[in-house]
PDB file of N, CA and C in Angstrom:
ATOM      1  N   MET A   1      55.662 100.301  90.884  1.00 71.00           N
ATOM      2  CA  MET A   1      57.056 100.559  91.168  1.00 71.00           C
ATOM      3  C   MET A   1      57.167 101.786  92.065  1.00 71.00           C
ATOM      4  N   SER A   2      58.014 101.692  93.064  1.00 84.00           N
ATOM      5  CA  SER A   2      58.266 102.815  93.965  1.00 84.00           C
ATOM      6  C   SER A   2      59.129 103.861  93.269  1.00 84.00           C
ATOM      7  N   THR A   3      59.032 105.069  93.764  1.00 93.00           N
ATOM      8  CA  THR A   3      59.834 106.162  93.234  1.00 93.00           C
ATOM      9  C   THR A   3      61.203 106.154  93.904  1.00 93.00           C
ATOM     10  N   GLN A   4      62.246 106.369  93.113  1.00 96.00           N
ATOM     11  CA  GLN A   4      63.599 106.428  93.650  1.00 96.00           C
ATOM     12  C   GLN A   4      63.855 107.774  94.313  1.00 96.00           C
ATOM     13  N   THR A   5      64.597 107.720  95.414  1.00 96.00           N
ATOM     14  CA  THR A   5      65.096 108.954  96.013  1.00 96.00           C
ATOM     15  C   THR A   5      66.300 109.417  95.181  1.00 96.00           C
ATOM     16  N   ALA A   6      66.787 110.593  95.452  1.00 96.00           N
ATOM     17  CA  ALA A   6      67.969 111.099  94.739  1.00 96.00           C
ATOM     18  C   ALA A   6      69.177 110.183  94.968  1.00 96.00           C
ATOM     19  N   ALA A   7      69.350 109.731  96.200  1.00 96.00           N
ATOM     20  CA  ALA A   7      70.474 108.845  96.515  1.00 96.00           C
ATOM     21  C   ALA A   7      70.325 107.504  95.806  1.00 96.00           C
ATOM     22  N   GLU A   8      69.105 106.995  95.744  1.00 97.00           N
ATOM     23  CA  GLU A   8      68.862 105.728  95.051  1.00 97.00           C
ATOM     24  C   GLU A   8      69.108 105.865  93.556  1.00 97.00           C
ATOM     25  N   HIS A   9      68.712 107.003  92.984  1.00 97.00           N
ATOM     26  CA  HIS A   9      68.946 107.218  91.558  1.00 97.00           C
ATOM     27  C   HIS A   9      70.446 107.305  91.271  1.00 97.00           C
ATOM     28  N   GLU A  10      71.180 107.984  92.130  1.00 97.00           N
ATOM     29  CA  GLU A  10      72.634 108.066  91.968  1.00 97.00           C
ATOM     30  C   GLU A  10      73.257 106.670  92.019  1.00 97.00           C
ATOM     31  N   LEU A  11      72.802 105.851  92.971  1.00 98.00           N
ATOM     32  CA  LEU A  11      73.313 104.485  93.102  1.00 98.00           C
ATOM     33  C   LEU A  11      72.897 103.626  91.904  1.00 98.00           C
ATOM     34  N   ALA A  12      71.667 103.781  91.451  1.00 97.00           N
ATOM     35  CA  ALA A  12      71.201 103.031  90.274  1.00 97.00           C
ATOM     36  C   ALA A  12      72.046 103.380  89.056  1.00 97.00           C
ATOM     37  N   THR A  13      72.375 104.656  88.908  1.00 98.00           N
ATOM     38  CA  THR A  13      73.231 105.085  87.799  1.00 98.00           C
ATOM     39  C   THR A  13      74.608 104.442  87.915  1.00 98.00           C
ATOM     40  N   LEU A  14      75.150 104.403  89.112  1.00 98.00           N
ATOM     41  CA  LEU A  14      76.447 103.768  89.346  1.00 98.00           C
ATOM     42  C   LEU A  14      76.395 102.286  88.978  1.00 98.00           C
ATOM     43  N   ILE A  15      75.334 101.596  89.374  1.00 97.00           N
ATOM     44  CA  ILE A  15      75.189 100.166  89.073  1.00 97.00           C
ATOM     45  C   ILE A  15      75.097  99.938  87.561  1.00 97.00           C
ATOM     46  N   VAL A  16      74.274 100.722  86.892  1.00 97.00           N
ATOM     47  CA  VAL A  16      74.116 100.581  85.439  1.00 97.00           C
ATOM     48  C   VAL A  16      75.457 100.803  84.732  1.00 97.00           C
ATOM     49  N   GLU A  17      76.189 101.822  85.153  1.00 97.00           N
ATOM     50  CA  GLU A  17      77.479 102.117  84.524  1.00 97.00           C
ATOM     51  C   GLU A  17      78.522 101.049  84.856  1.00 97.00           C
ATOM     52  N   ALA A  18      78.590 100.628  86.124  1.00 97.00           N
ATOM     53  CA  ALA A  18      79.604  99.653  86.543  1.00 97.00           C
ATOM     54  C   ALA A  18      79.400  98.296  85.875  1.00 97.00           C
ATOM     55  N   LEU A  19      78.145  97.930  85.650  1.00 97.00           N
ATOM     56  CA  LEU A  19      77.843  96.615  85.086  1.00 97.00           C
ATOM     57  C   LEU A  19      77.564  96.667  83.584  1.00 97.00           C
ATOM     58  N   ASN A  20      77.691  97.855  83.001  1.00 96.00           N
ATOM     59  CA  ASN A  20      77.429  98.028  81.564  1.00 96.00           C
ATOM     60  C   ASN A  20      76.064  97.466  81.169  1.00 96.00           C
ATOM     61  N   LEU A  21      75.044  97.825  81.932  1.00 94.00           N
ATOM     62  CA  LEU A  21      73.680  97.370  81.645  1.00 94.00           C
ATOM     63  C   LEU A  21      73.080  98.267  80.566  1.00 94.00           C
ATOM     64  N   GLU A  22      73.431  98.001  79.332  1.00 91.00           N
ATOM     65  CA  GLU A  22      73.070  98.874  78.220  1.00 91.00           C
ATOM     66  C   GLU A  22      71.577  98.952  77.965  1.00 91.00           C
ATOM     67  N   THR A  23      70.834  97.928  78.359  1.00 93.00           N
ATOM     68  CA  THR A  23      69.394  97.912  78.086  1.00 93.00           C
ATOM     69  C   THR A  23      68.554  98.382  79.275  1.00 93.00           C
ATOM     70  N   VAL A  24      69.238  98.847  80.330  1.00 94.00           N
ATOM     71  CA  VAL A  24      68.536  99.278  81.542  1.00 94.00           C
ATOM     72  C   VAL A  24      68.849 100.740  81.823  1.00 94.00           C
ATOM     73  N   ALA A  25      67.815 101.539  81.985  1.00 96.00           N
ATOM     74  CA  ALA A  25      67.992 102.923  82.422  1.00 96.00           C
ATOM     75  C   ALA A  25      67.944 102.942  83.947  1.00 96.00           C
ATOM     76  N   PRO A  26      68.752 103.770  84.588  1.00 97.00           N
ATOM     77  CA  PRO A  26      68.749 103.810  86.051  1.00 97.00           C
ATOM     78  C   PRO A  26      67.348 103.996  86.644  1.00 97.00           C
ATOM     79  N   ALA A  27      66.530 104.811  86.016  1.00 96.00           N
ATOM     80  CA  ALA A  27      65.189 105.076  86.530  1.00 96.00           C
ATOM     81  C   ALA A  27      64.273 103.853  86.441  1.00 96.00           C
ATOM     82  N   GLN A  28      64.655 102.851  85.650  1.00 95.00           N
ATOM     83  CA  GLN A  28      63.850 101.636  85.509  1.00 95.00           C
ATOM     84  C   GLN A  28      64.030 100.673  86.670  1.00 95.00           C
ATOM     85  N   ILE A  29      65.042 100.873  87.478  1.00 95.00           N
ATOM     86  CA  ILE A  29      65.309  99.954  88.585  1.00 95.00           C
ATOM     87  C   ILE A  29      64.376 100.292  89.741  1.00 95.00           C
ATOM     88  N   ASP A  30      63.493  99.362  90.040  1.00 95.00           N
ATOM     89  CA  ASP A  30      62.561  99.533  91.160  1.00 95.00           C
ATOM     90  C   ASP A  30      63.368  99.461  92.455  1.00 95.00           C
ATOM     91  N   PRO A  31      63.327 100.491  93.298  1.00 96.00           N
ATOM     92  CA  PRO A  31      64.155 100.497  94.508  1.00 96.00           C
ATOM     93  C   PRO A  31      63.812  99.388  95.501  1.00 96.00           C
ATOM     94  N   GLU A  32      62.624  98.811  95.386  1.00 95.00           N
ATOM     95  CA  GLU A  32      62.238  97.757  96.327  1.00 95.00           C
ATOM     96  C   GLU A  32      62.315  96.356  95.721  1.00 95.00           C
ATOM     97  N   ALA A  33      62.607  96.259  94.436  1.00 94.00           N
ATOM     98  CA  ALA A  33      62.701  94.955  93.769  1.00 94.00           C
ATOM     99  C   ALA A  33      64.039  94.296  94.096  1.00 94.00           C
ATOM    100  N   PRO A  34      64.080  92.975  94.088  1.00 94.00           N
ATOM    101  CA  PRO A  34      65.353  92.278  94.348  1.00 94.00           C
ATOM    102  C   PRO A  34      66.403  92.645  93.300  1.00 94.00           C
ATOM    103  N   LEU A  35      67.618  92.908  93.761  1.00 93.00           N
ATOM    104  CA  LEU A  35      68.705  93.171  92.825  1.00 93.00           C
ATOM    105  C   LEU A  35      69.158  91.875  92.161  1.00 93.00           C
ATOM    106  N   PHE A  36      69.124  90.793  92.914  1.00 92.00           N
ATOM    107  CA  PHE A  36      69.612  89.512  92.419  1.00 92.00           C
ATOM    108  C   PHE A  36      68.450  88.534  92.302  1.00 92.00           C
ATOM    109  N   GLY A  37      68.437  87.792  91.212  1.00 85.00           N
ATOM    110  CA  GLY A  37      67.369  86.826  90.983  1.00 85.00           C
ATOM    111  C   GLY A  37      66.096  87.466  90.469  1.00 85.00           C
ATOM    112  N   GLY A  38      66.142  88.747  90.175  1.00 82.00           N
ATOM    113  CA  GLY A  38      64.970  89.463  89.679  1.00 82.00           C
ATOM    114  C   GLY A  38      65.126  89.825  88.214  1.00 82.00           C
ATOM    115  N   ASP A  39      64.487  90.902  87.821  1.00 85.00           N
ATOM    116  CA  ASP A  39      64.484  91.336  86.426  1.00 85.00           C
ATOM    117  C   ASP A  39      65.865  91.712  85.888  1.00 85.00           C
ATOM    118  N   LEU A  40      66.756  92.147  86.757  1.00 89.00           N
ATOM    119  CA  LEU A  40      68.074  92.575  86.288  1.00 89.00           C
ATOM    120  C   LEU A  40      68.982  91.400  85.938  1.00 89.00           C
ATOM    121  N   GLY A  41      68.717  90.235  86.519  1.00 86.00           N
ATOM    122  CA  GLY A  41      69.516  89.055  86.233  1.00 86.00           C
ATOM    123  C   GLY A  41      70.943  89.131  86.757  1.00 86.00           C
ATOM    124  N   LEU A  42      71.141  89.819  87.868  1.00 93.00           N
ATOM    125  CA  LEU A  42      72.471  89.963  88.433  1.00 93.00           C
ATOM    126  C   LEU A  42      72.886  88.708  89.182  1.00 93.00           C
ATOM    127  N   ASP A  43      74.211  88.481  89.262  1.00 91.00           N
ATOM    128  CA  ASP A  43      74.734  87.313  89.966  1.00 91.00           C
ATOM    129  C   ASP A  43      75.835  87.739  90.939  1.00 91.00           C
ATOM    130  N   SER A  44      76.511  86.769  91.527  1.00 88.00           N
ATOM    131  CA  SER A  44      77.505  87.062  92.556  1.00 88.00           C
ATOM    132  C   SER A  44      78.694  87.861  92.003  1.00 88.00           C
ATOM    133  N   ILE A  45      79.058  87.648  90.760  1.00 93.00           N
ATOM    134  CA  ILE A  45      80.138  88.439  90.154  1.00 93.00           C
ATOM    135  C   ILE A  45      79.711  89.906  90.073  1.00 93.00           C
ATOM    136  N   ASP A  46      78.436  90.126  89.734  1.00 94.00           N
ATOM    137  CA  ASP A  46      77.916  91.491  89.679  1.00 94.00           C
ATOM    138  C   ASP A  46      77.965  92.137  91.063  1.00 94.00           C
ATOM    139  N   ALA A  47      77.728  91.361  92.109  1.00 93.00           N
ATOM    140  CA  ALA A  47      77.797  91.893  93.477  1.00 93.00           C
ATOM    141  C   ALA A  47      79.205  92.400  93.771  1.00 93.00           C
ATOM    142  N   LEU A  48      80.210  91.673  93.318  1.00 93.00           N
ATOM    143  CA  LEU A  48      81.597  92.108  93.515  1.00 93.00           C
ATOM    144  C   LEU A  48      81.871  93.404  92.754  1.00 93.00           C
ATOM    145  N   GLU A  49      81.356  93.497  91.540  1.00 95.00           N
ATOM    146  CA  GLU A  49      81.529  94.715  90.742  1.00 95.00           C
ATOM    147  C   GLU A  49      80.838  95.911  91.410  1.00 95.00           C
ATOM    148  N   ILE A  50      79.643  95.676  91.936  1.00 96.00           N
ATOM    149  CA  ILE A  50      78.911  96.745  92.632  1.00 96.00           C
ATOM    150  C   ILE A  50      79.693  97.183  93.868  1.00 96.00           C
ATOM    151  N   ALA A  51      80.191  96.215  94.634  1.00 95.00           N
ATOM    152  CA  ALA A  51      80.950  96.535  95.846  1.00 95.00           C
ATOM    153  C   ALA A  51      82.186  97.363  95.505  1.00 95.00           C
ATOM    154  N   LEU A  52      82.868  97.026  94.420  1.00 95.00           N
ATOM    155  CA  LEU A  52      84.048  97.773  94.001  1.00 95.00           C
ATOM    156  C   LEU A  52      83.677  99.196  93.581  1.00 95.00           C
ATOM    157  N   ALA A  53      82.608  99.319  92.800  1.00 97.00           N
ATOM    158  CA  ALA A  53      82.161 100.642  92.350  1.00 97.00           C
ATOM    159  C   ALA A  53      81.737 101.507  93.535  1.00 97.00           C
ATOM    160  N   VAL A  54      81.042 100.915  94.506  1.00 96.00           N
ATOM    161  CA  VAL A  54      80.604 101.649  95.704  1.00 96.00           C
ATOM    162  C   VAL A  54      81.822 102.119  96.496  1.00 96.00           C
ATOM    163  N   SER A  55      82.817 101.239  96.648  1.00 94.00           N
ATOM    164  CA  SER A  55      83.999 101.630  97.424  1.00 94.00           C
ATOM    165  C   SER A  55      84.748 102.777  96.750  1.00 94.00           C
ATOM    166  N   LYS A  56      84.807 102.767  95.417  1.00 95.00           N
ATOM    167  CA  LYS A  56      85.469 103.852  94.699  1.00 95.00           C
ATOM    168  C   LYS A  56      84.681 105.157  94.805  1.00 95.00           C
ATOM    169  N   ARG A  57      83.369 105.080  94.627  1.00 95.00           N
ATOM    170  CA  ARG A  57      82.538 106.293  94.608  1.00 95.00           C
ATOM    171  C   ARG A  57      82.350 106.882  95.995  1.00 95.00           C
ATOM    172  N   TYR A  58      82.074 106.025  96.979  1.00 93.00           N
ATOM    173  CA  TYR A  58      81.694 106.525  98.302  1.00 93.00           C
ATOM    174  C   TYR A  58      82.790 106.383  99.360  1.00 93.00           C
ATOM    175  N   GLY A  59      83.915 105.766  98.995  1.00 90.00           N
ATOM    176  CA  GLY A  59      85.024 105.642  99.935  1.00 90.00           C
ATOM    177  C   GLY A  59      84.732 104.752 101.119  1.00 90.00           C
ATOM    178  N   MET A  60      83.939 103.729 100.897  1.00 90.00           N
ATOM    179  CA  MET A  60      83.612 102.784 101.978  1.00 90.00           C
ATOM    180  C   MET A  60      83.713 101.370 101.446  1.00 90.00           C
ATOM    181  N   GLN A  61      83.933 100.427 102.325  1.00 88.00           N
ATOM    182  CA  GLN A  61      84.093  99.037 101.933  1.00 88.00           C
ATOM    183  C   GLN A  61      82.805  98.247 102.158  1.00 88.00           C
ATOM    184  N   LEU A  62      82.436  97.456 101.152  1.00 89.00           N
ATOM    185  CA  LEU A  62      81.377  96.456 101.303  1.00 89.00           C
ATOM    186  C   LEU A  62      82.094  95.117 101.297  1.00 89.00           C
ATOM    187  N   ARG A  63      82.280  94.559 102.468  1.00 86.00           N
ATOM    188  CA  ARG A  63      83.093  93.353 102.607  1.00 86.00           C
ATOM    189  C   ARG A  63      82.294  92.099 102.271  1.00 86.00           C
ATOM    190  N   SER A  64      82.952  91.159 101.626  1.00 84.00           N
ATOM    191  CA  SER A  64      82.288  89.907 101.228  1.00 84.00           C
ATOM    192  C   SER A  64      81.927  89.046 102.430  1.00 84.00           C
ATOM    193  N   ASP A  65      82.585  89.263 103.577  1.00 88.00           N
ATOM    194  CA  ASP A  65      82.301  88.454 104.763  1.00 88.00           C
ATOM    195  C   ASP A  65      81.346  89.136 105.747  1.00 88.00           C
ATOM    196  N   HIS A  66      80.721  90.231 105.321  1.00 88.00           N
ATOM    197  CA  HIS A  66      79.776  90.929 106.196  1.00 88.00           C
ATOM    198  C   HIS A  66      78.568  90.016 106.437  1.00 88.00           C
ATOM    199  N   PRO A  67      78.183  89.814 107.694  1.00 93.00           N
ATOM    200  CA  PRO A  67      77.080  88.876 107.987  1.00 93.00           C
ATOM    201  C   PRO A  67      75.718  89.315 107.440  1.00 93.00           C
ATOM    202  N   ASP A  68      75.562  90.585 107.137  1.00 93.00           N
ATOM    203  CA  ASP A  68      74.268  91.093 106.656  1.00 93.00           C
ATOM    204  C   ASP A  68      74.236  91.328 105.147  1.00 93.00           C
ATOM    205  N   ASN A  69      75.168  90.761 104.397  1.00 92.00           N
ATOM    206  CA  ASN A  69      75.229  91.023 102.958  1.00 92.00           C
ATOM    207  C   ASN A  69      73.938  90.662 102.230  1.00 92.00           C
ATOM    208  N   GLN A  70      73.300  89.589 102.626  1.00 92.00           N
ATOM    209  CA  GLN A  70      72.057  89.214 101.946  1.00 92.00           C
ATOM    210  C   GLN A  70      71.016  90.323 102.084  1.00 92.00           C
ATOM    211  N   GLN A  71      70.923  90.919 103.251  1.00 95.00           N
ATOM    212  CA  GLN A  71      69.995  92.032 103.471  1.00 95.00           C
ATOM    213  C   GLN A  71      70.486  93.306 102.783  1.00 95.00           C
ATOM    214  N   ILE A  72      71.779  93.587 102.896  1.00 95.00           N
ATOM    215  CA  ILE A  72      72.346  94.803 102.312  1.00 95.00           C
ATOM    216  C   ILE A  72      72.114  94.842 100.802  1.00 95.00           C
ATOM    217  N   PHE A  73      72.329  93.720 100.134  1.00 94.00           N
ATOM    218  CA  PHE A  73      72.197  93.646  98.683  1.00 94.00           C
ATOM    219  C   PHE A  73      70.814  93.183  98.231  1.00 94.00           C
ATOM    220  N   SER A  74      69.840  93.197  99.120  1.00 95.00           N
ATOM    221  CA  SER A  74      68.514  92.675  98.761  1.00 95.00           C
ATOM    222  C   SER A  74      67.782  93.551  97.754  1.00 95.00           C
ATOM    223  N   SER A  75      68.031  94.861  97.792  1.00 96.00           N
ATOM    224  CA  SER A  75      67.350  95.774  96.867  1.00 96.00           C
ATOM    225  C   SER A  75      68.174  97.055  96.748  1.00 96.00           C
ATOM    226  N   LEU A  76      67.833  97.842  95.767  1.00 97.00           N
ATOM    227  CA  LEU A  76      68.482  99.142  95.601  1.00 97.00           C
ATOM    228  C   LEU A  76      68.282  99.990  96.848  1.00 97.00           C
ATOM    229  N   ARG A  77      67.078  99.982  97.384  1.00 97.00           N
ATOM    230  CA  ARG A  77      66.767 100.780  98.574  1.00 97.00           C
ATOM    231  C   ARG A  77      67.595 100.323  99.773  1.00 97.00           C
ATOM    232  N   ALA A  78      67.697  99.017  99.989  1.00 97.00           N
ATOM    233  CA  ALA A  78      68.464  98.490 101.126  1.00 97.00           C
ATOM    234  C   ALA A  78      69.940  98.846 100.989  1.00 97.00           C
ATOM    235  N   LEU A  79      70.478  98.720  99.789  1.00 97.00           N
ATOM    236  CA  LEU A  79      71.880  99.054  99.566  1.00 97.00           C
ATOM    237  C   LEU A  79      72.116 100.545  99.768  1.00 97.00           C
ATOM    238  N   SER A  80      71.231 101.364  99.254  1.00 97.00           N
ATOM    239  CA  SER A  80      71.346 102.808  99.415  1.00 97.00           C
ATOM    240  C   SER A  80      71.282 103.208 100.892  1.00 97.00           C
ATOM    241  N   GLU A  81      70.358 102.623 101.626  1.00 97.00           N
ATOM    242  CA  GLU A  81      70.235 102.929 103.055  1.00 97.00           C
ATOM    243  C   GLU A  81      71.483 102.509 103.820  1.00 97.00           C
ATOM    244  N   HIS A  82      72.053 101.349 103.463  1.00 96.00           N
ATOM    245  CA  HIS A  82      73.268 100.886 104.118  1.00 96.00           C
ATOM    246  C   HIS A  82      74.420 101.863 103.848  1.00 96.00           C
ATOM    247  N   ILE A  83      74.545 102.291 102.604  1.00 96.00           N
ATOM    248  CA  ILE A  83      75.607 103.239 102.253  1.00 96.00           C
ATOM    249  C   ILE A  83      75.457 104.528 103.048  1.00 96.00           C
ATOM    250  N   GLU A  84      74.230 105.038 103.122  1.00 94.00           N
ATOM    251  CA  GLU A  84      74.000 106.275 103.873  1.00 94.00           C
ATOM    252  C   GLU A  84      74.335 106.109 105.348  1.00 94.00           C
ATOM    253  N   ARG A  85      73.955 104.968 105.938  1.00 93.00           N
ATOM    254  CA  ARG A  85      74.280 104.706 107.358  1.00 93.00           C
ATOM    255  C   ARG A  85      75.788 104.675 107.574  1.00 93.00           C
ATOM    256  N   GLU A  86      76.495 104.000 106.674  1.00 90.00           N
ATOM    257  CA  GLU A  86      77.944 103.861 106.825  1.00 90.00           C
ATOM    258  C   GLU A  86      78.662 105.197 106.606  1.00 90.00           C
ATOM    259  N   ARG A  87      78.171 105.988 105.706  1.00 85.00           N
ATOM    260  CA  ARG A  87      78.813 107.268 105.407  1.00 85.00           C
ATOM    261  C   ARG A  87      78.634 108.277 106.533  1.00 85.00           C
ATOM    262  N   THR A  88      77.537 108.161 107.253  1.00 81.00           N
ATOM    263  CA  THR A  88      77.275 109.114 108.345  1.00 81.00           C
ATOM    264  C   THR A  88      77.764 108.597 109.696  1.00 81.00           C
ATOM    265  N   ALA A  89      78.224 107.353 109.744  1.00 75.00           N
ATOM    266  CA  ALA A  89      78.689 106.765 111.016  1.00 75.00           C
ATOM    267  C   ALA A  89      80.060 107.269 111.389  1.00 75.00           C
TER     268      ALA A  89
END
């Protein structure tokens, strides 16, 4: 398992809290593992919850019609990198 950056850990904590993942600690989320279809068992409804939590926390929109959503939501690391790019743009 890869080590989480500070930003990835913050995002992992947000995901765990937003989705009420009581059996998952933020540090247990591998930043390079798939968010969906992997160990976390997340689905499309969870993606909407994550997008809402991200928009509230970081003040940015993750739109459902974004052409790169599959890549953006592919892993904790990819989502974190996308958020950082959007926040600094």
